């Protein structure tokens, strides 16, 4: 059974940083591409970033490009999202999601993928 457990969320001031983690189990993590998505209060899911199974050039949504960095440690079965220069607009529940293969597809397809329970990020002064 696929299990994805996100952690690292919390309350941070504007301009601050957080690093989210997603611990994966129940599947061979190294074989699958992964993504981060988020859901802001009262809004739908929004794709944030994707990374292939072996790393390589990731993909980012425009609003987080240059501020967020996705990475993975296949030895630890863990996906990360380093978030810098946070703004109140980044307030959301953040989820990691697992693709069905080694390469990620279109961001439009990410919403139906299995994901964890999420971790809350609140950016506020």
GROMACS .gro file of C-alpha atoms in nm:
model
  125
    1UNK     CA    1   0.000   0.000   0.000
    2UNK     CA    2   0.132   0.341  -0.101
    3UNK     CA    3   0.190   0.563   0.199
    4UNK     CA    4   0.304   0.924   0.178
    5UNK     CA    5   0.356   1.120   0.498
    6UNK     CA    6   0.424   1.492   0.473
    7UNK     CA    7   0.582   1.695   0.751
    8UNK     CA    8   0.760   2.022   0.816
    9UNK     CA    9   0.473   2.265   0.787
   10UNK     CA   10   0.400   2.538   1.038
   11UNK     CA   11   0.362   2.909   1.091
   12UNK     CA   12   0.625   3.132   0.935
   13UNK     CA   13   0.655   3.505   0.883
   14UNK     CA   14   0.655   3.656   0.534
   15UNK     CA   15   1.002   3.628   0.385
   16UNK     CA   16   1.079   3.321   0.589
   17UNK     CA   17   1.166   2.967   0.487
   18UNK     CA   18   1.042   2.615   0.551
   19UNK     CA   19   1.151   2.273   0.432
   20UNK     CA   20   0.881   2.017   0.378
   21UNK     CA   21   0.947   1.644   0.375
   22UNK     CA   22   0.749   1.353   0.237
   23UNK     CA   23   0.839   1.007   0.361
   24UNK     CA   24   0.730   0.737   0.118
   25UNK     CA   25   0.666   0.371   0.185
   26UNK     CA   26   0.482   0.078   0.033
   27UNK     CA   27   0.649   0.112  -0.307
   28UNK     CA   28   0.996   0.135  -0.460
   29UNK     CA   29   1.046   0.509  -0.425
   30UNK     CA   30   1.348   0.529  -0.654
   31UNK     CA   31   1.141   0.410  -0.952
   32UNK     CA   32   0.877   0.683  -0.945
   33UNK     CA   33   0.851   1.050  -1.026
   34UNK     CA   34   0.703   1.267  -0.752
   35UNK     CA   35   0.530   1.601  -0.723
   36UNK     CA   36   0.419   1.859  -0.472
   37UNK     CA   37   0.073   2.013  -0.490
   38UNK     CA   38  -0.104   2.252  -0.256
   39UNK     CA   39  -0.453   2.367  -0.168
   40UNK     CA   40  -0.507   2.715  -0.035
   41UNK     CA   41  -0.811   2.789   0.185
   42UNK     CA   42  -1.124   2.796  -0.029
   43UNK     CA   43  -0.938   2.709  -0.349
   44UNK     CA   44  -0.869   2.400  -0.557
   45UNK     CA   45  -0.554   2.194  -0.582
   46UNK     CA   46  -0.259   2.366  -0.742
   47UNK     CA   47   0.042   2.186  -0.887
   48UNK     CA   48   0.372   2.321  -0.752
   49UNK     CA   49   0.661   2.111  -0.873
   50UNK     CA   50   0.765   1.773  -1.013
   51UNK     CA   51   1.083   1.568  -1.019
   52UNK     CA   52   1.168   1.250  -1.208
   53UNK     CA   53   1.274   0.928  -1.038
   54UNK     CA   54   1.644   0.979  -1.099
   55UNK     CA   55   1.640   1.352  -1.033
   56UNK     CA   56   1.726   1.561  -1.334
   57UNK     CA   57   1.575   1.898  -1.423
   58UNK     CA   58   1.261   1.952  -1.216
   59UNK     CA   59   0.960   2.153  -1.320
   60UNK     CA   60   0.801   2.440  -1.127
   61UNK     CA   61   0.484   2.642  -1.138
   62UNK     CA   62   0.565   3.000  -1.232
   63UNK     CA   63   0.466   3.159  -0.900
   64UNK     CA   64   0.718   2.949  -0.705
   65UNK     CA   65   1.000   2.939  -0.960
   66UNK     CA   66   1.318   3.078  -0.807
   67UNK     CA   67   1.179   3.049  -0.452
   68UNK     CA   68   1.102   2.677  -0.411
   69UNK     CA   69   1.334   2.383  -0.473
   70UNK     CA   70   1.220   2.024  -0.505
   71UNK     CA   71   1.466   1.744  -0.433
   72UNK     CA   72   1.470   1.380  -0.334
   73UNK     CA   73   1.689   1.142  -0.138
   74UNK     CA   74   1.621   0.800  -0.284
   75UNK     CA   75   1.827   0.631  -0.013
   76UNK     CA   76   1.593   0.775   0.248
   77UNK     CA   77   1.271   0.735   0.046
   78UNK     CA   78   1.209   1.103   0.103
   79UNK     CA   79   1.095   1.393  -0.113
   80UNK     CA   80   1.168   1.751  -0.008
   81UNK     CA   81   1.043   2.098  -0.086
   82UNK     CA   82   1.263   2.387   0.025
   83UNK     CA   83   1.051   2.702   0.034
   84UNK     CA   84   1.215   3.043   0.058
   85UNK     CA   85   1.085   3.400   0.044
   86UNK     CA   86   0.742   3.285   0.155
   87UNK     CA   87   0.443   3.514   0.113
   88UNK     CA   88   0.090   3.496   0.255
   89UNK     CA   89  -0.020   3.365  -0.085
   90UNK     CA   90   0.179   3.048  -0.012
   91UNK     CA   91  -0.052   2.963   0.277
   92UNK     CA   92  -0.199   2.622   0.197
   93UNK     CA   93  -0.200   2.254   0.277
   94UNK     CA   94   0.090   2.095   0.092
   95UNK     CA   95   0.074   1.740  -0.039
   96UNK     CA   96   0.322   1.512  -0.209
   97UNK     CA   97   0.196   1.293  -0.491
   98UNK     CA   98   0.329   0.983  -0.664
   99UNK     CA   99   0.332   0.936  -1.039
  100UNK     CA  100   0.277   0.599  -1.204
  101UNK     CA  101   0.620   0.582  -1.361
  102UNK     CA  102   0.971   0.719  -1.363
  103UNK     CA  103   0.888   1.036  -1.552
  104UNK     CA  104   0.636   1.301  -1.451
  105UNK     CA  105   0.366   1.401  -1.693
  106UNK     CA  106   0.154   1.707  -1.749
  107UNK     CA  107   0.063   1.907  -1.440
  108UNK     CA  108  -0.300   1.851  -1.542
  109UNK     CA  109  -0.263   1.482  -1.460
  110UNK     CA  110  -0.121   1.528  -1.112
  111UNK     CA  111  -0.452   1.585  -0.941
  112UNK     CA  112  -0.568   1.224  -0.968
  113UNK     CA  113  -0.250   1.078  -0.825
  114UNK     CA  114  -0.224   0.927  -0.478
  115UNK     CA  115  -0.108   1.176  -0.219
  116UNK     CA  116  -0.055   1.201   0.154
  117UNK     CA  117  -0.260   1.367   0.425
  118UNK     CA  118  -0.084   1.698   0.381
  119UNK     CA  119   0.104   1.942   0.600
  120UNK     CA  120  -0.024   2.291   0.678
  121UNK     CA  121   0.182   2.596   0.593
  122UNK     CA  122   0.070   2.936   0.721
  123UNK     CA  123   0.257   3.248   0.622
  124UNK     CA  124   0.155   3.538   0.840
  125UNK     CA  125   0.301   3.816   1.051
   0.00000   0.00000   0.00000
